[in-house]
Tab-separated table of C-alpha atoms in Angstrom:
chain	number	residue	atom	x	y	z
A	1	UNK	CA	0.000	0.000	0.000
A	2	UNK	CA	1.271	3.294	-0.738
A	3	UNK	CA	2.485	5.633	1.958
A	4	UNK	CA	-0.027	8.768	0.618
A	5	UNK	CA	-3.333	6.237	1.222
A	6	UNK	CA	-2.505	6.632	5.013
A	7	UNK	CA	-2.754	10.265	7.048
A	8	UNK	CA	-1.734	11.559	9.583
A	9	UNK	CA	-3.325	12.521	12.790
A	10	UNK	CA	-5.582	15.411	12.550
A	11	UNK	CA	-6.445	17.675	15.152
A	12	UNK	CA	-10.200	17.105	16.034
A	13	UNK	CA	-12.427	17.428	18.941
A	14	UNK	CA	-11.771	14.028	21.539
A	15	UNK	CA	-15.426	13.182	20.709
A	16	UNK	CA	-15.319	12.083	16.828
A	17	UNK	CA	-14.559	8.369	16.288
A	18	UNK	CA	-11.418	7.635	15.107
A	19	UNK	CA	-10.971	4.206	13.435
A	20	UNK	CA	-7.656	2.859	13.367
A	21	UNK	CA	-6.091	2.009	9.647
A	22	UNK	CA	-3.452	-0.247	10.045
A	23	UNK	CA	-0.907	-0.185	6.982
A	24	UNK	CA	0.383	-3.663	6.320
A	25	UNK	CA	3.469	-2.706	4.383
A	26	UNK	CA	5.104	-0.022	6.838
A	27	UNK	CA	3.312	-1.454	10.106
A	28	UNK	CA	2.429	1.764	11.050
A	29	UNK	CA	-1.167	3.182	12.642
A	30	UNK	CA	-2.448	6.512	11.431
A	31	UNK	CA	-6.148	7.779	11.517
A	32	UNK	CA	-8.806	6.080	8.998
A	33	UNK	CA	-9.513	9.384	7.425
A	34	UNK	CA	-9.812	7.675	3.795
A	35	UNK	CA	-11.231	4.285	2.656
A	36	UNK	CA	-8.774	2.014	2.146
A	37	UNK	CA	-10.269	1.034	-0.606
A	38	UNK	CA	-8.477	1.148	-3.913
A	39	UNK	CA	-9.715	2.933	-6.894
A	40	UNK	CA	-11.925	6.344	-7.564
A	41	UNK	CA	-14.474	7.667	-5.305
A	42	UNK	CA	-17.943	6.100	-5.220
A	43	UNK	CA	-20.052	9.393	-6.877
A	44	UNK	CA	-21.495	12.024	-5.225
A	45	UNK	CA	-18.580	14.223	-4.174
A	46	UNK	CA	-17.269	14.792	-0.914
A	47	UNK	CA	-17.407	12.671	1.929
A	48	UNK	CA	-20.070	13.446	4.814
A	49	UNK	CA	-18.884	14.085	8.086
A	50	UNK	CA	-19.890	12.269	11.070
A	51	UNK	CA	-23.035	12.205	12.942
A	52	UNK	CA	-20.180	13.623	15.764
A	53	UNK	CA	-19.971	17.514	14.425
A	54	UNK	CA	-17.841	20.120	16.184
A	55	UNK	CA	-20.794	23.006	17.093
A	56	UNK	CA	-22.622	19.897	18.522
A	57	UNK	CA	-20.397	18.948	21.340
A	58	UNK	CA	-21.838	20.161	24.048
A	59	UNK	CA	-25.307	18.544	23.046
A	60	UNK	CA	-24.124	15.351	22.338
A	61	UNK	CA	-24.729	12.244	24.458
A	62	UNK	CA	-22.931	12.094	27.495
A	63	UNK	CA	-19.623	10.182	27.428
A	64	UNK	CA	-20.078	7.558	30.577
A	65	UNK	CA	-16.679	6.823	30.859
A	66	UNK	CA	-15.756	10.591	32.088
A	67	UNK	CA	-16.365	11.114	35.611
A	68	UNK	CA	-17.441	14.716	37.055
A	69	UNK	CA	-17.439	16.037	40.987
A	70	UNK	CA	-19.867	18.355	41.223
A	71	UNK	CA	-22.834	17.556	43.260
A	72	UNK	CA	-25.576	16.358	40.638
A	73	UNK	CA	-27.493	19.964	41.565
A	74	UNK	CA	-25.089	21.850	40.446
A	75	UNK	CA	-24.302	20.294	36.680
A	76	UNK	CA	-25.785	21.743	33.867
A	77	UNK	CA	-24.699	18.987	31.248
A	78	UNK	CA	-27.932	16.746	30.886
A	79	UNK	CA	-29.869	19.117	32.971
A	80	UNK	CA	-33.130	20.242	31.469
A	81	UNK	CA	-32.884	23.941	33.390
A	82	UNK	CA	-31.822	25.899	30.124
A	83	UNK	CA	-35.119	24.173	28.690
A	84	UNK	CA	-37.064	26.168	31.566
A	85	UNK	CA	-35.729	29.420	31.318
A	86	UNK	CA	-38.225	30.865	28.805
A	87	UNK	CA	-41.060	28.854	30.442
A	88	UNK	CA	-40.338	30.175	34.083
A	89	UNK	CA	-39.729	33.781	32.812
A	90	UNK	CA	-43.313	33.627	31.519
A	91	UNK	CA	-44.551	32.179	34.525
A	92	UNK	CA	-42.656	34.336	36.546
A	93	UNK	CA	-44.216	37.394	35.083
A	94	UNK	CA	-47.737	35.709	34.836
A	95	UNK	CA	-47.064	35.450	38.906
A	96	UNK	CA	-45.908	38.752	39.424
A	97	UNK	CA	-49.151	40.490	37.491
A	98	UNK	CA	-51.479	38.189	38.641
A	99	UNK	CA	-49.861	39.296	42.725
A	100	UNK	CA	-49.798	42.685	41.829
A	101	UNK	CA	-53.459	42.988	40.383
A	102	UNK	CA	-54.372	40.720	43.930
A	103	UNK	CA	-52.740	43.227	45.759
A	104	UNK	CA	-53.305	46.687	44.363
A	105	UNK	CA	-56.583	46.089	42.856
A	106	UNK	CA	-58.362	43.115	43.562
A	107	UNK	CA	-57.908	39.958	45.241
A	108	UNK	CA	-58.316	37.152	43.106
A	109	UNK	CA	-58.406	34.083	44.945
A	110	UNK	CA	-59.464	30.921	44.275
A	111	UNK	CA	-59.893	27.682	46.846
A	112	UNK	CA	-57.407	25.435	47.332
A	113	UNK	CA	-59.827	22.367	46.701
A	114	UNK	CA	-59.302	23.010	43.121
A	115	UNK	CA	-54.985	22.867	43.800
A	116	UNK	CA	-55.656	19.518	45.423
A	117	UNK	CA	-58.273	18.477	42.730
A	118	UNK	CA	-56.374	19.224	39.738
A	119	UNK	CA	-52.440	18.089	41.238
A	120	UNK	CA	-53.972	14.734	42.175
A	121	UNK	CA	-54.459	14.978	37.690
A	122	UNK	CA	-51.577	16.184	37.098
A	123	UNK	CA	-49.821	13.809	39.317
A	124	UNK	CA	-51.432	10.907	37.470
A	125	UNK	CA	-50.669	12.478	33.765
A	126	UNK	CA	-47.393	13.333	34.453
A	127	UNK	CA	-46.316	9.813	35.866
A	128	UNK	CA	-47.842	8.323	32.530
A	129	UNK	CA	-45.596	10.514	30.671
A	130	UNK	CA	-42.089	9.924	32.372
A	131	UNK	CA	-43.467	6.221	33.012
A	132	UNK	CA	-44.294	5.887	29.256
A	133	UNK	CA	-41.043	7.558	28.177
A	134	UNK	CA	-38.276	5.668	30.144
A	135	UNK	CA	-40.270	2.757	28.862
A	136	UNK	CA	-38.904	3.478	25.477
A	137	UNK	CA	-35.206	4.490	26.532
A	138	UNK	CA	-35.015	1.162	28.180
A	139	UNK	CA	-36.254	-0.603	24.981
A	140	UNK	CA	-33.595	0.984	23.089
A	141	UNK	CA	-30.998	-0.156	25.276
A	142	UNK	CA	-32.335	-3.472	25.527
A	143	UNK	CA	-31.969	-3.551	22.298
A	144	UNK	CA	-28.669	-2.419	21.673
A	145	UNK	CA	-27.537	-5.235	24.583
A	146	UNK	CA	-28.668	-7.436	21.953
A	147	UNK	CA	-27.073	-6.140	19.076
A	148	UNK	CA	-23.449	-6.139	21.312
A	149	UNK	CA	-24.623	-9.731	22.221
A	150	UNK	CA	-25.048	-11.099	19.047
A	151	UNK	CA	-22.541	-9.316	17.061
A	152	UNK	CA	-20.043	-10.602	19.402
A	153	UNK	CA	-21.617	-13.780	19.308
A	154	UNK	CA	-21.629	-13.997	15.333
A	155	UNK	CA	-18.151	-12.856	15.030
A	156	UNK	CA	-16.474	-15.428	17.194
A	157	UNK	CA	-18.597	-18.177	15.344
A	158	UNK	CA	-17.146	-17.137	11.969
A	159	UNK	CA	-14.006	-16.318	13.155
A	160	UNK	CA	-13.684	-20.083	14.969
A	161	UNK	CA	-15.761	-21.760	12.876
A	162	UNK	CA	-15.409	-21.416	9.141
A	163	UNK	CA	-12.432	-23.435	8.150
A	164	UNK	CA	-9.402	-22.259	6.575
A	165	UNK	CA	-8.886	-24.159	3.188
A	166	UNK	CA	-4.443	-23.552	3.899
A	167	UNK	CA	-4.300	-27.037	3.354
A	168	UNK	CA	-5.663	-27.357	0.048
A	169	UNK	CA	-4.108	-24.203	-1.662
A	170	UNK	CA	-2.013	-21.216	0.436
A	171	UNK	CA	-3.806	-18.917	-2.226
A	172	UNK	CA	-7.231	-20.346	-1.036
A	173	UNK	CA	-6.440	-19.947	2.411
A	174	UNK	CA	-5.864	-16.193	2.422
A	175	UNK	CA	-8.661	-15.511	0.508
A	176	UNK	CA	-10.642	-17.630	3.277
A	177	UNK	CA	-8.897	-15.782	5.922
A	178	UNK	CA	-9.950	-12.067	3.848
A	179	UNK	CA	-13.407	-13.361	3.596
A	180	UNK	CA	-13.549	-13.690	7.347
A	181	UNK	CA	-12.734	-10.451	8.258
A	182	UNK	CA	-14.501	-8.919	5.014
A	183	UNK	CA	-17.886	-10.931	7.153
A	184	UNK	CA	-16.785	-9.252	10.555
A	185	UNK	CA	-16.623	-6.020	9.181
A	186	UNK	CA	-20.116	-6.302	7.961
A	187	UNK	CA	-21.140	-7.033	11.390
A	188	UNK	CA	-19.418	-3.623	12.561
A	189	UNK	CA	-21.103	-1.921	9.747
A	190	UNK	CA	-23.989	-3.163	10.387
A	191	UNK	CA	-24.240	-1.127	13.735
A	192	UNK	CA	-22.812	1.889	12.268
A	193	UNK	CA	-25.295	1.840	9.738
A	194	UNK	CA	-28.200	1.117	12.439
A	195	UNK	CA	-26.638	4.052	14.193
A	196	UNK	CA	-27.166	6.379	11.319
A	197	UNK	CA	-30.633	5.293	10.449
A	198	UNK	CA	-31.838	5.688	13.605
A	199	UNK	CA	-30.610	9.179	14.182
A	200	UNK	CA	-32.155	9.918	10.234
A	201	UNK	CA	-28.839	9.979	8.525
A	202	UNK	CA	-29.570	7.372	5.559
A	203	UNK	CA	-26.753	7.904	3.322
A	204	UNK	CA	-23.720	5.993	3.609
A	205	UNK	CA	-20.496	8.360	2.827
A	206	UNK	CA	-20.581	9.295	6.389
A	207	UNK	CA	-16.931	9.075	7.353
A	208	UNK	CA	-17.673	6.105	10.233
A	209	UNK	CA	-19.227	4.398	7.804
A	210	UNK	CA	-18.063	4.382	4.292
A	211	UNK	CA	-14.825	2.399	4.888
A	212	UNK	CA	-16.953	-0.365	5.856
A	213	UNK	CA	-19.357	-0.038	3.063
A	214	UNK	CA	-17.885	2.218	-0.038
A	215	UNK	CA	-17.423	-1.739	-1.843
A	216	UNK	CA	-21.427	-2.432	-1.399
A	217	UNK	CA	-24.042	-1.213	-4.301
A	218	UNK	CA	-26.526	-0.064	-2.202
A	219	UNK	CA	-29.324	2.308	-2.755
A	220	UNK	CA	-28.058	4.553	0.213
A	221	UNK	CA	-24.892	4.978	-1.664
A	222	UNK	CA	-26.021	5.688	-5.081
A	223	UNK	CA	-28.041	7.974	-4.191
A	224	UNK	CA	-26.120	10.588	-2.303
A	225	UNK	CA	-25.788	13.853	-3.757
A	226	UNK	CA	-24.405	16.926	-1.955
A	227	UNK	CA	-27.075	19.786	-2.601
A	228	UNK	CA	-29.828	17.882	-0.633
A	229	UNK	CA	-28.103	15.354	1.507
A	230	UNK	CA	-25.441	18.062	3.102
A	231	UNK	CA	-27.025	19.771	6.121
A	232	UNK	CA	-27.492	23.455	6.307
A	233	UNK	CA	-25.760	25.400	8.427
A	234	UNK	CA	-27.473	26.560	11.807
A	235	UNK	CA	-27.300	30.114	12.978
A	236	UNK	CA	-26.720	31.830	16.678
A	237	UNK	CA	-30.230	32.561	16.296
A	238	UNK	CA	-31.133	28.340	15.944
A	239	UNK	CA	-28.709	27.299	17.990
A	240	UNK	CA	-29.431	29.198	20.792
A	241	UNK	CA	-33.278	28.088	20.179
A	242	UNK	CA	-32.701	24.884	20.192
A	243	UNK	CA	-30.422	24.804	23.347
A	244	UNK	CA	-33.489	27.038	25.226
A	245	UNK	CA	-35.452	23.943	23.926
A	246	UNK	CA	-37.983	26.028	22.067
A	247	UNK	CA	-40.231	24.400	19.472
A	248	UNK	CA	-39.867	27.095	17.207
A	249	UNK	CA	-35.952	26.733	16.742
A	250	UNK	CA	-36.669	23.032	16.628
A	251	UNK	CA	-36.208	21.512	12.334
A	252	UNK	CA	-37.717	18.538	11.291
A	253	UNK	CA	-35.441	15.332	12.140
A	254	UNK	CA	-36.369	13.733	8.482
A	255	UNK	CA	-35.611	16.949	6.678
A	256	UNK	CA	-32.419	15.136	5.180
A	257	UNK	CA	-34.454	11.990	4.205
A	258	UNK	CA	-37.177	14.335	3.111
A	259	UNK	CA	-35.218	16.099	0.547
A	260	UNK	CA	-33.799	13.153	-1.239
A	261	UNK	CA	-34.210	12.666	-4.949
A	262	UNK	CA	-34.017	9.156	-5.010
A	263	UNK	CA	-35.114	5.519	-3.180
A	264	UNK	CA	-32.763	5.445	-0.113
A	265	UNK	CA	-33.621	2.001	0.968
A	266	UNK	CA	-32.779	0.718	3.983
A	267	UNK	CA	-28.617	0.446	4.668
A	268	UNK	CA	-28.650	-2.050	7.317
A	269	UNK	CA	-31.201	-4.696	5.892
A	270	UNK	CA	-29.008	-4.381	2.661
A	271	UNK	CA	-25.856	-5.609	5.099
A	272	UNK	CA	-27.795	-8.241	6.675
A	273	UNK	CA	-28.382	-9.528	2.534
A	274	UNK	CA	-24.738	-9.318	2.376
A	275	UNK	CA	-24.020	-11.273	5.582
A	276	UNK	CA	-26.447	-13.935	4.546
A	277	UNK	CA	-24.782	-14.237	1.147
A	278	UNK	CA	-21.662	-14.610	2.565
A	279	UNK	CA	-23.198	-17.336	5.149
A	280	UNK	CA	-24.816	-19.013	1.973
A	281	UNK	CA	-21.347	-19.224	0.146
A	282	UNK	CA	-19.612	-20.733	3.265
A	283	UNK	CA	-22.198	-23.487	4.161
A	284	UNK	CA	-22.463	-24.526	0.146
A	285	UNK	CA	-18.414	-24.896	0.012
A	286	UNK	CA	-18.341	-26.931	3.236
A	287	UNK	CA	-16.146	-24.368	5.151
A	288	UNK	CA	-19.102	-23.876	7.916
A	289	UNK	CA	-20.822	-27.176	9.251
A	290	UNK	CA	-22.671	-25.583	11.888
A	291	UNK	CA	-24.611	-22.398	10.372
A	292	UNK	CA	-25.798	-19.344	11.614
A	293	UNK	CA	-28.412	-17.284	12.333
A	294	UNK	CA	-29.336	-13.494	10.967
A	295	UNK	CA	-32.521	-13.474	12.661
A	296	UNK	CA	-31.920	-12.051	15.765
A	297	UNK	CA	-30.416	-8.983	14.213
A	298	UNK	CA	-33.073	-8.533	12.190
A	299	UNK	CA	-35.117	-8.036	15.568
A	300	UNK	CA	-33.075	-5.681	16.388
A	301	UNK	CA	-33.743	-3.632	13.511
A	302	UNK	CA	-37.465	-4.038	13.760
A	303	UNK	CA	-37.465	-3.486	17.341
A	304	UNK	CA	-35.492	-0.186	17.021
A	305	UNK	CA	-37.785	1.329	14.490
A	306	UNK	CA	-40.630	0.294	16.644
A	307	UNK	CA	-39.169	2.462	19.215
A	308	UNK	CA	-38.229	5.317	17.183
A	309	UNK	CA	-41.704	5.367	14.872
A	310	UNK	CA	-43.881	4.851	17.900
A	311	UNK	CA	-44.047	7.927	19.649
A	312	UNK	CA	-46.900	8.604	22.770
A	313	UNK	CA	-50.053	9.369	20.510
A	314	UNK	CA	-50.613	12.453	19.979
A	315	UNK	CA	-54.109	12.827	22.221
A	316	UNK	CA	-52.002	11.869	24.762
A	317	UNK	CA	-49.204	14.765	24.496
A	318	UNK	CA	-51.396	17.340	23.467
A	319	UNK	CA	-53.890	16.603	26.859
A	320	UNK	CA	-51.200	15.933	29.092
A	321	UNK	CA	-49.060	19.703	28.191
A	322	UNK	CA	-52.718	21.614	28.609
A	323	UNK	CA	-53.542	20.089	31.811
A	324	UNK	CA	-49.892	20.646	32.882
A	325	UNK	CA	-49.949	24.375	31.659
A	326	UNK	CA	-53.370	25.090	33.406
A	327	UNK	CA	-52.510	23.759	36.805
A	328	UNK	CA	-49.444	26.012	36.500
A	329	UNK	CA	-51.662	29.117	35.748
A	330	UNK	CA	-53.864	28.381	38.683
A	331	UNK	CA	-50.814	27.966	41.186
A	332	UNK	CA	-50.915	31.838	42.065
A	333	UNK	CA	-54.625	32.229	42.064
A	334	UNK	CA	-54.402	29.691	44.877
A	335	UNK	CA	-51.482	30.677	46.487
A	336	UNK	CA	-51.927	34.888	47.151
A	337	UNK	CA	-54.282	34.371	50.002
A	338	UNK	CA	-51.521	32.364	52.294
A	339	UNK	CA	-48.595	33.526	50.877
A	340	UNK	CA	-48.835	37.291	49.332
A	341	UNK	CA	-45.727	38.463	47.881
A	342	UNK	CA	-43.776	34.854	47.826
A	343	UNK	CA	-46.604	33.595	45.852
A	344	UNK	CA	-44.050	34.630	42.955
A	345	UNK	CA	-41.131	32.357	43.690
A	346	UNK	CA	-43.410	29.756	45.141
A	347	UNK	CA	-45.398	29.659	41.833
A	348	UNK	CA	-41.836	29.360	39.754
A	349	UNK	CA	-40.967	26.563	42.253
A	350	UNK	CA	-44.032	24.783	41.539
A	351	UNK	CA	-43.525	25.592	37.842
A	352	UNK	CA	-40.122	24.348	37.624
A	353	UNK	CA	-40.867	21.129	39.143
A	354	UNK	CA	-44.249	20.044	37.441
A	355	UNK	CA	-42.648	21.558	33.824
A	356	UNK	CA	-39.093	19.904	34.498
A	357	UNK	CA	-40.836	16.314	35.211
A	358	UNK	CA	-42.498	16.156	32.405
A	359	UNK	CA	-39.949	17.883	30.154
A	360	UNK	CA	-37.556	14.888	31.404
A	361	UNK	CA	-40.399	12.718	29.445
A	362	UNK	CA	-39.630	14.212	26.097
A	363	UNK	CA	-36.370	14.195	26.614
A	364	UNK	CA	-35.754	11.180	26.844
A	365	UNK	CA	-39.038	9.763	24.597
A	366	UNK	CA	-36.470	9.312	21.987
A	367	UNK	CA	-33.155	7.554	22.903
A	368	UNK	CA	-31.202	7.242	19.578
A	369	UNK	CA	-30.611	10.970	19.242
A	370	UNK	CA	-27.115	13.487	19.807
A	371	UNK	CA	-28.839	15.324	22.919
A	372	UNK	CA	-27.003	14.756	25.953
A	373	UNK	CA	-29.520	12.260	27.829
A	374	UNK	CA	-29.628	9.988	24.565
A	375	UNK	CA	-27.809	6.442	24.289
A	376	UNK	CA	-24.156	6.635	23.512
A	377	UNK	CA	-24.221	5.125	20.264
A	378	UNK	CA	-21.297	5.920	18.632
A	379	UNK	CA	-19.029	4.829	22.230
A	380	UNK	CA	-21.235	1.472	21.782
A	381	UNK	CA	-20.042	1.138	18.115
A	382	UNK	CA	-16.923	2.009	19.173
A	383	UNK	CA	-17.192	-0.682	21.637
A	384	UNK	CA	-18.191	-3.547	19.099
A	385	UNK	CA	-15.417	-2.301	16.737
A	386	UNK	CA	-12.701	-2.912	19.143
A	387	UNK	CA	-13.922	-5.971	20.403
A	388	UNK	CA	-14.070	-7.122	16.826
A	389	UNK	CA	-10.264	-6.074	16.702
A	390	UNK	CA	-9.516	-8.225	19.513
A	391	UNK	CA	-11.149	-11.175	18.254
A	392	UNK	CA	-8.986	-10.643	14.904
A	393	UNK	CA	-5.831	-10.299	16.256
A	394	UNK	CA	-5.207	-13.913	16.999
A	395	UNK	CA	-5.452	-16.765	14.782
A	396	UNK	CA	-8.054	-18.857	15.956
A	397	UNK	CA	-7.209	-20.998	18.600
A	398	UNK	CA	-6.258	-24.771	18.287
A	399	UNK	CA	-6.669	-26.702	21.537
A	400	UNK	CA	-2.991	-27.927	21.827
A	401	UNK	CA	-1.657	-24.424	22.054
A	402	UNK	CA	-3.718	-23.953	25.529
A	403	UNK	CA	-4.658	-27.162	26.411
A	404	UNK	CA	-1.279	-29.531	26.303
A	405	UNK	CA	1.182	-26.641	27.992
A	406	UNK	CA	2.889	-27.143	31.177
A	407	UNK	CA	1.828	-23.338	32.373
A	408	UNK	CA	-1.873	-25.223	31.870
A	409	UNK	CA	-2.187	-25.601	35.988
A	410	UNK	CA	-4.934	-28.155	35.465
A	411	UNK	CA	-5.602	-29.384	39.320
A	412	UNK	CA	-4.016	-26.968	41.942
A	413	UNK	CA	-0.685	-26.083	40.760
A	414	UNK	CA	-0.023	-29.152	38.432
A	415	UNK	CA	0.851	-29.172	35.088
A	416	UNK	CA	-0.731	-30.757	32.168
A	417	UNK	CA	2.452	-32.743	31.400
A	418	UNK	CA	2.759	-34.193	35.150
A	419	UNK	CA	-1.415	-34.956	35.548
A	420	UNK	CA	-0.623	-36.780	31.999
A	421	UNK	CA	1.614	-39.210	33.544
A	422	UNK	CA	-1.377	-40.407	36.573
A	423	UNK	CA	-3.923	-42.367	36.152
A	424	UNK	CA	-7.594	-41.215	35.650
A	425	UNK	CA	-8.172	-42.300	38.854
A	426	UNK	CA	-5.432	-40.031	40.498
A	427	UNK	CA	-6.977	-37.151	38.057
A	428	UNK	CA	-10.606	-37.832	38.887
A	429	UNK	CA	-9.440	-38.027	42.818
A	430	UNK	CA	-7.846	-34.300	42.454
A	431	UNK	CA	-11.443	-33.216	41.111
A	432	UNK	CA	-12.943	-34.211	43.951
A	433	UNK	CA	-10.824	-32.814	46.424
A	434	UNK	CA	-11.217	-29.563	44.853
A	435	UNK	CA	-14.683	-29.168	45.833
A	436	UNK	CA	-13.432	-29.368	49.952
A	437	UNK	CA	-11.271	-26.418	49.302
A	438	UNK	CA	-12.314	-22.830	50.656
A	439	UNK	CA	-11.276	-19.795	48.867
A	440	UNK	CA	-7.413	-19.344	49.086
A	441	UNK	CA	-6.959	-23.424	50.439
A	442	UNK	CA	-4.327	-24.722	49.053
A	443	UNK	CA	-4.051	-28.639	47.594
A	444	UNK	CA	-3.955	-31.298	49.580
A	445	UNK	CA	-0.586	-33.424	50.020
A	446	UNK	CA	-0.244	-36.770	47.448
A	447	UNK	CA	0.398	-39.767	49.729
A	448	UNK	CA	4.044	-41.253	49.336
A	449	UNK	CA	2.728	-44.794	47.098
């Protein structure tokens, strides 16, 4: 491979995904910035970046491996307080006309049956929202357990299991050996492209993802073109809106899918044809005896679209935010007569607590997104790439290089080699004295024959 297909290092934020390219002919690691593919560029001009973007690193998904000391009142990462700025400066002034009018004026008051009345309501409405909502961010976890399960699963069953052909022709053996990995790197695509989808990014030139999948025809890559698959540019103005959380500032998730000129398909379904090709080819030449299964993957697809095309109805949401917002209206109606001037802070209070639960809902309704209280889907790819890597880096394992070894301390501290020269009977008498040990015994002395 030529030096100039390998780059360096680049300088980028800690958060974008950096795939190591390993070049066989120097042996030295660089950055995947390219595919190390050979030949032109698959159409469509420049590469997309990754789902990962520099002006969205504060709102992406919290990285769980980084460990902060503040008290949990005091962090703002996660937090949905900027979110209730503009609604507690509303209610705050609501409050303070609604005490000055009580005070200078007239005093409207109203019982507090109807506070006990309508929070018993709200209580209930709100609990169906959070309940409902953390509902869904556990299925999506669930299922991306599974996915890590299975991939790992699949990868050590091709990576054991298909045979070699070395024996037959050294030529047929490597390209065995490059089919192999060629199959695991499906399975890592697989994710990637899962990852993508779900977050409404359904090309495949993104640059996690087109090493992996630039050598595929797929609909997803022929039909990428960069005036409606780039995204725009946000302003201040949007980017502040959307960090305020208002609706208004808010764009339409499936703009980019929206805009598209041409079928898209579906990216990770077309791997899974690939994988089960490959499977096909492998069981029909004898090299797999034992075959496996797709099918569980394919769950995870379907059950990850459930989650992410099945939002709370929309009777539900609309009902639940106006019986919210009215309770909050009431509060200083209810509160003047008792509290007079603090019925301004004590109606934010209330505010800030009803509002924040049930803003956590819809935070967190969809867990596949870059907000900060969203799955960490690109550290779990990350995860399943490198696990891959480590599977890889061995030849698979024949049973006399770990089995037959004299560092093999089979019974206590004995060797294979010595245990090989008793008799079964000796051996099977070890086994049982094992179970009479307690944690940190040591083995009993062999009687002098």
């Amino acid at each position: 491979m030529d030096s100039a297909d390998t780059t360096t290092i680049s300088h980028e934020p800690e958060t974008a995904i950096k795939q190591p390219y390993i070049s066989i002919d120097s042996q030295s690691t660089s950055t995947r910035r390219t595919s190390p593919m050979s030949g032109p560029k698959r159409p469509g001009g420049p590469r997309h970046k990754s789902s990962i973007r520099t002006q969205d690193s504060f709102t992406q998904p919290r990285d769980i491996e980084k460990h902060s000391k503040l008290p949990y009142f005091l962090r703002m990462r996660g937090s949905i307080t900027p979110h209730m700025i503009v609604p507690l400066v509303f209610i705050g002034a609501w409050a303070t006309l609604i005490t000055c009018i009580s005070k200078f004026i007239y005093p409207l008051v109203v019982s507090d049956l109807l506070l006990t009345v309508l929070g018993f309501v709200v209580g209930l409405a709100i609990s169906f929202r959070t309940s409902s909502a953390y509902e869904r961010y556990a299925d999506g976890r669930k299922f991306w357990a599974q996915l890590s399960q299975t991939s790992r699963d699949l990868a050590r069953h091709i990576w054991i299991h298909v045979k070699e052909r070395h024996e037959m022709n050294p030529e047929q053996g490597k390209a065995d050996l490059l089919g192999k990995v060629t199959a695991l790197n499906l399975i890592s695509a697989f994710a990637v492209a899962l990852k993508h989808r779900l977050r409404f990014e359904p090309y495949a030139q993104y640059e996690d993802l087109e090493p992996l999948v630039s050598h595929l025809p797929t609909f997803a890559g022929e039909a990428f073109d960069p005036e409606t698959s780039e995204p725009r540019p946000k302003t201040s103005w949007k980017r502040g809106g959307e960090y305020l959380g208002l609706t208004v500032a808010q764009s339409n998730p499936r703009k980019v899918i929206q805009r598209s000129k041409k079928n898209l398909g579906n990216l990770p379904m077309e791997i899974l044809t690939y994988m089960s090709a490959y499977l096909d080819a492998i069981s029909e030449s004898g090299q797999l005896s034992n075959g496996a299964n797709l099918a569980s993957l394919n769950e995870v697809l379907a059950g990850t679209e459930r989650v992410l095309n099945t939002p709370l109805p929309m009777a539900y949401s609309i009902a639940i935010s106006q019986i919210t917002w009215v309770y909050v209206i009431m509060l200083p109606f209810q509160l003047w007569a008792k509290l007079d001037w603090v019925t301004i802070p004590g109606t934010m209070f209330g505010a800030y607590i009803i509002i924040g639960i049930a803003a956590i809902g819809r935070e967190i309704e969809n867990p596949f997104g870059c907000d900060e209280n969203d799955l960490p889907l690109d550290k779990f790819c990350q995860a399943l790439q490198d696990e891959i890597n480590v599977i890889t880096a061995r030849a698979p394992p024949r049973i006399e290089d770990f089995v037959a070894t004299e560092d093999n301390a089979v019974i206590f501290e004995s060797g294979y080699a010595s245990l090989a020269e008793k008799s079964t009977e000796a051996i099977r008498a070890g086994l049982r004295a094992r179970t009479n040990l307690r944690t940190g015994g040591h083995a009993p002395q062999e009687k002098q024959e």
